[in-house]
Amino acid sequence: MSQAPKYLTGDSAAINEFLDKFDVFLLDCDGVLWSGDHVFEGIVETLEMLRSRGKRVVFVTNNSTKDRPAYQLKLTNLGIPSNVEEIFGSSYSAAIYISRILKLPAPKNKVFIIGESGMESELRAEGVPFIGGTDPALRRDITPEDFKKLSDGSLLDPDVGIVLVGLDFHINYLKLSIAYQYLRRGAKFIATNLDNLLPTGETFFPGAGSISIPLVNMTGQTPLTLGKPSQAMMDAIEGKFHLDRARTCMVGDRLNTDIQFGVEGKLGGTLHVLTGVHKREDWEAENAVAVPAYYADKLSDLRGATS
Amino acid sequence: MSQAPKYLTGDSAAINEFLDKFDVFLLDCDGVLWSGDHVFEGIVETLEMLRSRGKRVVFVTNNSTKDRPAYQLKLTNLGIPSNVEEIFGSSYSAAIYISRILKLPAPKNKVFIIGESGMESELRAEGVPFIGGTDPALRRDITPEDFKKLSDGSLLDPDVGIVLVGLDFHINYLKLSIAYQYLRRGAKFIATNLDNLLPTGETFFPGAGSISIPLVNMTGQTPLTLGKPSQAMMDAIEGKFHLDRARTCMVGDRLNTDIQFGVEGKLGGTLHVLTGVHKREDWEAENAVAVPAYYADKLSDLRGATS
């Protein structure tokens, strides 16, 4: 069905043609710009080249624990120049969705958060009321009194209309029990992203999708999800940047998040770089979840353009 | 395919015939003998009647948090006479399976537990070495040092060959991260039971299956499961009591645990009582997961036998 992806590495003519087709580049970060704490060689220069040609770059990440300023600080610490408006994370995306698209009528629009401070600050910036999150009162063991008060409902806030779940390093039985009660009473179930694993160091840790899955298992409900490849995130990006999808390219290392995100979003193009999770054989496979339009060994191969 | 279940309530002849067919009754507890803290009327007398007719009763529960003595104490506090040998819980079942069937060679037979003290004491009684469980050192937030030491493996015990997961009221990110590392290194994945919900008071809380599901989501592996309806539990019960399956009857209120457990175990019969989760219409449905051989409004209807 799809055409074979065009290989850009070392082909200046192809790179020039590729760059001329797009005004906006949506960049996945981990596996594209860096791995762990190691920024790939030539990345800073490549971003400079794109900007000098008048391209807009947007850093699109499923990371839910950091708000935009914190994520910008991370980029700065890694030596990558950026401004906060170029950053689009799954918590920001969730806050936009809740405040501008879902728009539950107050006061029943309160959010119960399972997640870290980045989720709180993005909701706060959008003026969305919330409880839970980093509240120290919930960072404790469940007690017999909690069982009673969750059973009779007296521990619950009647204004909670949304349960928002992201990565929470302080997940516990009490938080899961409270979130379940809200869902059982009809609260909307929203997840920042469903990544099952969090790549860290040489291994993996539980990702946001492994925090929300007990609630999926308990309720039989699937959350509305904001992170890639959910098109709710694409809609939020389009709404913010007023981009022309036909002149936008998604760049990533994963077929089932980044490339699928761009293909389903009907962007003008997708570029797969081989510095992360997926390789050539993954889209060459019969049952590939998504096939990119372009591929390159690494993002910095785009510097091979003639200027 | 199946015959219509025989209704016993109020039919002394049918009850007599039913009682004569069996020597052993495997009794589910919650929903059969009691609900919450309320023992159903006539239960104590019914158990007395069964014993006076020379029947063996076995209390079969998926509860993983209590060991047999603790569960017996619960029965005693509810006014139900029992002895510890009549009790078969999913933690005991898991301990038996690990020590007598799986039999990993020492020292690589150590178990990493996610769960409460009942799991520890049942493993201890079977002489199986373990770590984790109620260890206070794991009841804390994950630290940057944990991330490093889990990545390089220095936090892990090289002798752990099994990850056993049951209901854990103290579940946290650190425990899930450690369990995942063991599974990633090839440890066997065992669950006491997969109940997604824990009925408590007027509502539900996360069940054992909602504690293990993040690990299922992270690894793509399904655990070997001991609780009903797993036949690993039936094998363990048979091994202990040397029962004649043809003269054994499973009694329960749930089709997808109790009745399925008895049907798949090829027991002589199954009795569905209508005092719990499932009703007549559940096995009358086209796609019923299991159909009982007998049913009664309540267990104490068996007192309608002529003596």
XYZ file of C-alpha atoms in Angstrom:
614
model
C 0.000 0.000 0.000
C 2.653 2.516 1.103
C 5.573 3.458 -1.081
C 9.026 2.415 0.062
C 10.498 5.102 2.349
C 13.052 7.419 0.751
C 16.563 7.127 2.243
C 18.091 10.559 2.888
C 21.528 9.823 4.385
C 24.304 11.017 2.050
C 21.927 12.177 -0.727
C 22.097 16.002 -0.830
C 19.574 16.354 -3.629
C 17.033 14.255 -1.738
C 17.706 16.171 1.484
C 17.193 19.517 -0.261
C 13.943 18.344 -1.763
C 12.848 16.992 1.653
C 13.635 20.252 3.461
C 11.828 22.328 0.839
C 8.616 20.368 1.378
C 8.127 21.349 5.032
C 7.767 24.447 7.207
C 7.328 22.681 10.528
C 9.197 19.762 12.072
C 7.617 17.952 15.026
C 10.522 16.320 16.827
C 10.326 13.387 19.172
C 13.192 13.798 21.656
C 14.503 10.604 23.314
C 15.987 8.398 20.588
C 16.073 11.303 18.105
C 17.989 14.104 19.838
C 19.516 12.134 22.686
C 19.617 8.826 24.505
C 19.537 9.042 28.311
C 21.834 11.974 29.094
C 23.855 11.721 25.882
C 23.024 14.196 23.109
C 23.822 12.747 19.686
C 26.635 14.371 17.733
C 25.610 17.213 15.423
C 22.123 17.666 16.864
C 22.622 21.260 17.997
C 24.021 22.191 14.563
C 21.164 20.418 12.791
C 18.536 22.349 14.765
C 20.455 25.564 13.988
C 20.451 24.704 10.273
C 16.676 24.055 10.326
C 15.996 27.346 12.094
C 18.345 29.260 9.790
C 16.272 27.991 6.869
C 13.145 29.428 8.531
C 11.755 26.141 9.749
C 9.723 25.960 12.949
C 10.700 23.112 15.291
C 8.366 21.719 17.975
C 9.602 19.292 20.622
C 6.819 16.738 21.060
C 7.181 14.435 24.055
C 5.006 11.917 25.895
C 6.833 12.816 29.115
C 4.071 13.689 31.613
C 6.108 14.420 34.724
C 7.590 17.696 33.476
C 5.739 20.874 32.596
C 7.017 22.995 29.702
C 9.456 25.166 31.731
C 10.942 22.049 33.357
C 11.297 20.351 30.007
C 12.955 23.435 28.563
C 15.403 23.374 31.459
C 16.186 19.776 30.548
C 16.892 20.806 26.939
C 19.058 23.690 28.140
C 21.007 21.414 30.461
C 21.634 19.112 27.526
C 22.932 22.108 25.524
C 19.951 22.291 23.155
C 18.643 25.834 22.609
C 14.842 26.098 22.730
C 12.067 28.316 23.963
C 9.139 27.226 26.074
C 6.632 27.814 23.270
C 8.332 25.150 21.161
C 7.645 22.441 23.747
C 4.594 20.217 23.650
C 4.350 17.523 26.362
C 1.531 15.130 27.180
C 0.584 16.980 30.400
C 0.287 20.266 28.540
C -1.691 18.468 25.866
C -4.022 17.004 28.539
C -4.519 20.420 30.163
C -5.388 21.996 26.793
C -7.782 19.167 26.016
C -9.546 19.443 29.386
C -9.838 23.233 29.407
C -10.483 24.024 25.737
C -12.096 20.922 24.236
C -13.792 18.914 27.007
C -14.914 22.064 28.905
C -16.995 20.406 31.656
C -19.227 22.996 33.358
C -17.908 24.285 36.728
C -17.881 23.281 39.526
C -18.057 19.648 38.309
C -14.861 20.082 36.270
C -12.422 19.281 39.065
C -9.636 16.845 38.172
C -8.308 14.066 40.422
C -4.654 13.655 39.396
C -2.498 10.562 39.611
C 0.865 11.983 38.610
C 3.668 14.388 39.364
C 3.968 18.175 39.609
C 4.226 18.766 35.844
C 0.611 17.701 35.484
C -0.454 20.053 38.266
C 1.312 23.092 36.867
C -0.049 22.594 33.340
C -3.607 22.320 34.710
C -3.015 25.361 36.911
C -1.787 27.365 33.901
C -5.047 26.530 32.120
C -7.138 27.447 35.190
C -8.425 23.902 35.733
C -9.151 23.006 39.405
C -7.566 19.797 40.669
C -6.858 17.645 43.727
C -4.570 14.661 44.313
C -1.268 14.735 42.447
C 1.619 15.546 44.772
C -0.654 16.159 47.805
C 1.386 14.718 50.716
C -1.884 13.625 52.401
C -2.149 10.868 49.779
C 1.424 9.630 50.074
C 0.665 7.110 52.793
C -0.747 3.645 53.489
C -4.467 3.010 53.237
C -6.184 2.743 56.650
C -9.328 0.925 57.851
C -10.960 4.357 58.045
C -10.160 5.007 54.364
C -11.879 1.746 53.428
C -14.970 2.906 55.315
C -14.929 6.464 53.977
C -14.387 5.325 50.407
C -17.227 2.841 50.770
C -19.672 5.474 52.086
C -18.242 8.171 49.801
C -17.402 10.638 52.578
C -13.724 10.764 51.529
C -14.669 11.841 47.998
C -14.998 15.342 46.526
C -18.382 15.549 44.773
C -16.998 18.057 42.253
C -14.483 15.655 40.682
C -15.578 15.006 37.097
C -12.262 13.822 35.638
C -9.564 11.343 36.642
C -6.284 12.201 34.883
C -3.505 9.608 35.089
C 0.126 10.031 34.088
C 3.446 8.750 35.322
C 3.466 8.787 39.143
C 6.594 7.754 41.025
C 4.480 7.810 44.215
C 1.682 5.517 43.085
C 0.060 3.590 45.934
C -3.019 1.556 46.889
C -4.822 4.566 48.369
C -4.555 6.654 45.181
C -5.716 3.762 42.993
C -8.657 3.162 45.357
C -9.728 6.820 45.286
C -9.382 7.093 41.498
C -11.461 3.925 41.081
C -14.283 5.368 43.209
C -14.419 8.508 41.057
C -14.472 6.467 37.852
C -17.182 4.233 39.305
C -19.278 7.361 39.939
C -18.934 8.407 36.318
C -15.819 10.613 36.175
C -14.172 10.828 32.743
C -11.017 8.713 32.452
C -8.102 10.520 30.770
C -4.466 9.427 30.471
C -1.544 11.644 29.495
C -0.014 8.715 27.590
C 0.025 4.920 27.601
C 3.757 4.133 27.279
C 4.168 0.865 29.175
C 7.875 1.394 29.843
C 10.064 4.333 30.838
C 13.574 3.934 29.357
C 16.128 4.923 32.023
C 19.837 4.163 32.115
C 20.454 0.737 30.618
C 16.992 -0.598 31.444
C 13.319 0.232 31.808
C 10.978 1.307 34.585
C 7.166 1.440 34.767
C 5.786 3.973 32.268
C 2.592 6.022 32.542
C 0.554 3.244 30.895
C 1.611 0.853 33.657
C 0.277 3.306 36.264
C -3.181 3.609 34.673
C -3.615 -0.060 33.734
C -4.886 -1.201 37.184
C -7.788 1.225 36.684
C -8.411 -0.157 33.190
C -8.415 -3.645 34.706
C -10.807 -2.609 37.485
C -13.308 -0.608 35.430
C -13.142 -2.241 32.001
C -12.825 1.303 30.596
C -10.118 2.556 28.248
C -8.958 6.108 28.974
C -9.013 8.883 26.440
C -5.295 9.296 25.793
C -3.400 12.447 24.913
C 0.157 11.324 24.154
C 1.431 10.125 20.786
C 0.018 8.402 18.752
C -3.340 9.813 19.972
C -4.743 12.299 17.502
C -6.110 14.321 20.431
C -2.501 15.499 20.824
C -2.215 16.326 17.108
C -5.428 18.347 17.303
C -4.019 20.233 20.298
C -0.735 20.940 18.450
C -2.582 22.117 15.347
C -4.857 24.306 17.454
C -1.910 25.976 19.106
C 0.445 26.472 16.161
C -2.140 26.799 13.353
C 0.117 24.636 11.272
C -0.508 23.468 7.728
C -0.501 19.682 8.096
C 0.570 19.247 4.479
C 3.771 21.193 5.194
C 4.505 19.514 8.537
C 6.808 16.534 9.116
C 6.903 14.258 12.167
C 10.371 12.981 13.083
C 10.798 10.000 15.412
C 12.431 6.696 16.251
C 9.292 4.660 17.054
C 6.790 3.402 14.522
C 3.955 2.782 17.002
C 4.105 6.251 18.539
C 5.894 8.816 16.330
C 5.430 7.527 12.790
C 1.870 6.316 13.396
C 1.141 9.724 14.958
C 2.245 11.500 11.783
C 0.622 9.057 9.349
C -2.761 9.090 11.109
C -2.515 12.862 11.442
C -2.216 13.046 7.627
C 0.930 15.153 7.833
C 2.821 15.937 4.661
C 5.571 13.558 5.745
C 7.230 11.407 8.407
C 10.948 10.850 8.952
C 12.220 7.770 10.757
C 15.690 8.066 12.308
C 17.551 4.887 13.230
C 19.077 6.161 16.496
C 16.365 4.786 18.808
C 13.998 1.886 19.348
C 12.911 0.806 15.863
C 14.997 -0.230 12.899
C 14.546 -0.655 9.118
C 13.317 -4.241 9.493
C 10.459 -3.016 11.696
C 8.762 -1.159 8.838
C 9.897 -3.732 6.297
C 7.890 -6.351 8.247
C 4.588 -7.513 6.737
C 2.524 -6.315 9.732
C 4.363 -3.015 10.365
C 2.131 -0.687 12.386
C 3.232 2.322 10.292
C 5.696 3.009 7.473
C 7.579 6.339 7.278
C 7.837 8.417 4.104
C 11.555 9.105 4.697
C 14.322 7.612 6.766
C 17.880 8.504 7.718
C 20.577 6.919 9.841
C 20.476 9.912 12.157
C 18.887 13.346 12.337
C 22.219 15.122 11.810
C 22.429 13.556 8.341
C 20.115 16.415 7.318
C 23.226 18.630 7.464
C 24.182 17.052 4.156
C 21.921 19.549 2.407
C 23.556 22.020 0.047
C 22.954 25.464 1.463
C -24.397 -28.803 25.559
C -24.828 -28.923 29.367
C -27.977 -30.206 31.038
C -30.109 -27.644 32.828
C -28.982 -27.313 36.463
C -31.081 -29.143 39.051
C -32.823 -26.818 41.549
C -32.488 -28.083 45.123
C -34.330 -25.492 47.225
C -37.399 -27.055 48.901
C -36.964 -30.480 47.234
C -35.916 -32.944 49.992
C -35.647 -35.911 47.664
C -33.318 -34.018 45.340
C -31.253 -32.763 48.291
C -30.863 -36.284 49.681
C -29.760 -37.596 46.313
C -27.332 -34.652 45.966
C -25.780 -35.215 49.404
C -25.390 -38.946 48.788
C -23.334 -38.316 45.655
C -20.475 -36.487 47.404
C -17.921 -37.036 50.162
C -16.145 -33.690 49.890
C -17.503 -30.163 49.543
C -15.129 -27.416 48.413
C -16.689 -24.208 49.706
C -16.073 -20.745 48.395
C -16.531 -18.371 51.347
C -17.513 -14.761 50.511
C -20.940 -14.827 48.881
C -21.581 -18.405 50.036
C -21.050 -18.376 53.811
C -21.070 -14.644 54.399
C -21.101 -11.214 52.817
C -18.711 -8.677 54.309
C -18.963 -9.291 58.067
C -22.468 -10.776 57.946
C -22.737 -14.587 58.152
C -25.838 -15.837 56.349
C -28.557 -17.408 58.502
C -28.328 -21.153 59.008
C -24.741 -21.484 57.723
C -23.283 -22.834 60.963
C -26.068 -25.440 61.214
C -25.618 -26.416 57.574
C -21.903 -27.048 58.051
C -22.732 -29.067 61.183
C -25.249 -31.143 59.217
C -22.676 -31.851 56.481
C -20.054 -32.915 59.026
C -22.555 -35.050 60.940
C -23.211 -36.916 57.707
C -19.470 -37.623 57.430
C -18.750 -35.074 54.707
C -15.391 -33.327 54.541
C -15.592 -29.576 54.016
C -12.721 -27.508 52.607
C -12.788 -23.705 52.634
C -11.297 -22.620 49.309
C -10.479 -18.921 49.030
C -8.558 -16.697 46.624
C -7.682 -14.422 49.537
C -3.882 -14.070 49.396
C -3.277 -11.712 52.314
C -4.079 -14.217 55.071
C -2.246 -17.438 55.850
C -4.277 -20.438 57.058
C -4.157 -19.640 60.802
C -5.244 -16.045 60.116
C -8.058 -17.227 57.893
C -9.161 -19.709 60.537
C -9.240 -16.868 63.044
C -11.497 -14.987 60.651
C -13.857 -17.989 60.468
C -13.810 -18.294 64.260
C -14.565 -14.600 64.705
C -17.518 -15.017 62.379
C -18.725 -17.943 64.533
C -17.907 -20.645 61.977
C -16.153 -23.710 63.466
C -13.224 -24.960 61.390
C -9.742 -26.358 61.724
C -6.669 -25.073 59.952
C -6.333 -28.191 57.798
C -9.694 -27.451 56.192
C -8.489 -24.117 54.828
C -7.008 -23.674 51.367
C -6.028 -20.143 50.344
C -4.231 -18.896 47.246
C -1.015 -18.088 49.163
C -0.886 -21.584 50.622
C -1.606 -22.936 47.165
C 1.250 -20.848 45.717
C 3.659 -22.036 48.425
C 2.758 -25.675 47.755
C 3.151 -25.170 44.024
C 6.578 -23.523 44.409
C 7.977 -26.014 46.906
C 6.474 -29.299 45.691
C 5.793 -28.877 41.978
C 8.090 -26.178 40.574
C 11.036 -27.180 42.821
C 13.698 -24.841 41.411
C 17.187 -25.976 42.518
C 18.638 -24.017 45.492
C 20.002 -21.391 45.835
C 18.266 -19.993 42.722
C 14.822 -20.712 44.198
C 14.474 -17.484 46.141
C 11.123 -15.695 45.780
C 10.653 -11.932 45.461
C 7.220 -11.255 46.990
C 4.799 -8.460 46.184
C 2.172 -9.023 48.852
C 1.321 -9.164 52.519
C 2.431 -11.306 55.476
C 0.159 -14.255 54.641
C 2.263 -14.970 51.583
C 5.450 -14.815 53.618
C 4.273 -17.190 56.319
C 2.993 -19.785 53.846
C 6.330 -19.756 52.000
C 8.178 -19.950 55.321
C 6.086 -22.976 56.354
C 7.130 -24.705 53.129
C 10.797 -23.772 53.648
C 10.969 -21.536 50.586
C 13.443 -18.604 50.866
C 12.046 -15.174 50.041
C 12.693 -11.420 50.072
C 10.432 -8.399 49.583
C 6.900 -8.747 50.942
C 6.448 -6.722 54.109
C 10.129 -5.677 54.290
C 9.935 -2.076 55.587
C 13.009 -1.215 53.474
C 10.768 -1.397 50.379
C 7.939 0.717 51.778
C 9.360 4.009 50.555
C 9.749 6.264 47.523
C 12.127 5.330 44.742
C 15.359 7.372 44.776
C 17.822 8.395 42.042
C 20.213 5.850 43.553
C 17.587 3.099 43.137
C 17.289 3.972 39.441
C 21.067 3.609 39.101
C 21.323 0.408 41.136
C 18.412 -1.210 39.340
C 19.945 -0.256 36.014
C 23.355 -1.767 36.876
C 21.773 -4.663 38.807
C 23.591 -3.990 42.073
C 20.297 -3.684 43.990
C 19.190 -7.150 42.869
C 19.637 -10.511 44.582
C 21.131 -12.926 42.033
C 19.368 -15.881 43.707
C 15.839 -14.679 42.940
C 14.267 -17.126 40.497
C 10.587 -16.376 41.118
C 8.429 -13.253 41.373
C 5.233 -14.022 43.313
C 2.521 -11.363 43.242
C -0.626 -11.217 45.363
C -2.710 -8.493 46.927
C -0.416 -5.819 48.369
C -1.893 -2.854 50.233
C 1.606 -1.301 50.179
C 2.264 -1.505 46.450
C 4.577 1.218 45.153
C 6.775 2.243 42.234
C 9.921 0.807 43.821
C 8.447 -2.695 44.263
C 7.089 -2.760 40.720
C 10.478 -1.620 39.394
C 12.356 -4.324 41.304
C 9.908 -7.076 40.291
C 10.199 -5.996 36.656
C 13.999 -6.286 36.750
C 13.778 -9.844 38.086
C 11.252 -10.822 35.415
C 13.428 -9.212 32.744
C 16.315 -11.395 33.940
C 14.216 -14.520 33.534
C 12.522 -15.065 36.907
C 9.301 -17.102 36.781
C 6.151 -14.987 37.089
C 3.560 -16.413 39.499
C 0.363 -14.798 40.818
C -1.663 -15.990 43.790
C -4.859 -14.999 41.948
C -6.069 -12.573 39.293
C -9.252 -11.138 40.876
C -9.408 -7.600 39.503
C -11.566 -6.300 42.379
C -11.652 -6.792 46.136
C -15.245 -6.501 47.422
C -15.218 -4.463 50.661
C -18.121 -2.755 52.393
C -20.543 -1.456 49.783
C -17.915 -1.095 47.081
C -14.734 -2.507 45.576
C -11.011 -1.947 45.948
C -8.063 -3.085 43.810
C -7.774 -6.886 43.827
C -4.619 -8.997 43.442
C -4.989 -9.023 39.654
C -4.834 -5.227 39.619
C -1.524 -5.356 41.505
C 0.154 -7.748 39.044
C -1.236 -6.198 35.845
C 1.405 -3.436 35.552
C 4.012 -6.235 35.327
C 1.922 -8.017 32.685
C 1.763 -4.723 30.781
C 5.518 -4.171 31.089
C 6.728 -7.675 30.230
C 4.018 -8.996 27.910
C 4.063 -12.142 30.074
C 1.040 -13.750 31.724
C 1.722 -15.150 35.200
C 1.094 -18.724 36.184
C -1.880 -18.280 38.485
C -2.838 -20.303 41.545
C -6.261 -19.036 42.617
C -9.607 -20.257 41.308
C -10.328 -21.019 38.494
C -6.700 -22.084 37.868
C -6.375 -25.858 37.860
C -2.978 -25.487 39.518
C -4.996 -24.867 42.688
C -7.201 -27.911 42.072
C -4.092 -30.062 41.619
C -2.719 -28.724 44.902
C -6.018 -29.466 46.705
C -6.169 -32.966 45.255
C -2.532 -33.581 46.197
C -3.183 -32.579 49.775
C -6.521 -34.252 50.459
C -6.221 -37.231 48.086
C -9.811 -36.616 47.157
C -11.856 -38.583 44.629
C -12.833 -35.891 42.122
C -15.944 -37.848 41.107
C -17.230 -37.620 44.699
C -16.290 -33.955 45.204
C -18.571 -30.935 44.757
C -17.511 -27.298 44.332
C -19.899 -24.776 45.898
C -19.752 -21.109 44.925
C -21.480 -17.900 43.904
C -19.344 -16.982 40.872
C -19.453 -18.746 37.534
C -16.086 -17.474 36.277
C -14.146 -18.551 39.356
C -15.976 -21.190 41.448
C -18.181 -23.015 38.968
C -15.606 -22.905 36.171
C -13.043 -24.198 38.683
C -15.228 -27.239 39.428
C -16.257 -27.896 35.831
C -12.723 -27.701 34.447
C -11.503 -29.821 37.367
C -13.951 -32.527 36.243
C -15.473 -32.761 39.717
C -18.540 -34.939 40.248
C -20.636 -31.788 40.646
C -20.926 -28.055 41.143
C -23.490 -26.161 43.228
C -24.299 -22.526 42.493
C -25.824 -20.569 45.391
C -27.625 -17.323 44.647
C -26.371 -15.350 47.661
C -23.455 -13.678 45.901
C -22.296 -12.177 42.615
C -23.956 -14.279 39.915
C -27.609 -15.095 39.364
C -29.670 -17.615 37.391
C -29.681 -15.449 34.288
C -25.886 -15.540 34.214
C -25.767 -19.255 33.413
C -28.952 -19.092 31.363
C -27.149 -16.643 29.031
C -26.010 -17.980 25.639
C -22.322 -17.274 26.326
C -22.226 -18.355 30.007
C -18.629 -19.094 31.028
C -19.732 -22.168 33.035
C -23.024 -23.823 33.973
C -23.465 -25.506 37.382
C -24.917 -28.994 37.823
C -27.057 -27.867 40.796
C -28.311 -24.606 42.191
C -30.063 -23.405 45.327
C -31.265 -20.068 46.650
C -28.832 -20.371 49.540
C -26.458 -22.928 51.049
C -28.652 -23.406 54.121
C -31.396 -24.804 51.874
C -29.429 -28.067 52.089
C -30.904 -28.416 55.580
C -34.107 -29.427 53.798
C -32.736 -32.977 53.528
C -34.570 -35.733 55.402
C -32.175 -37.114 57.988
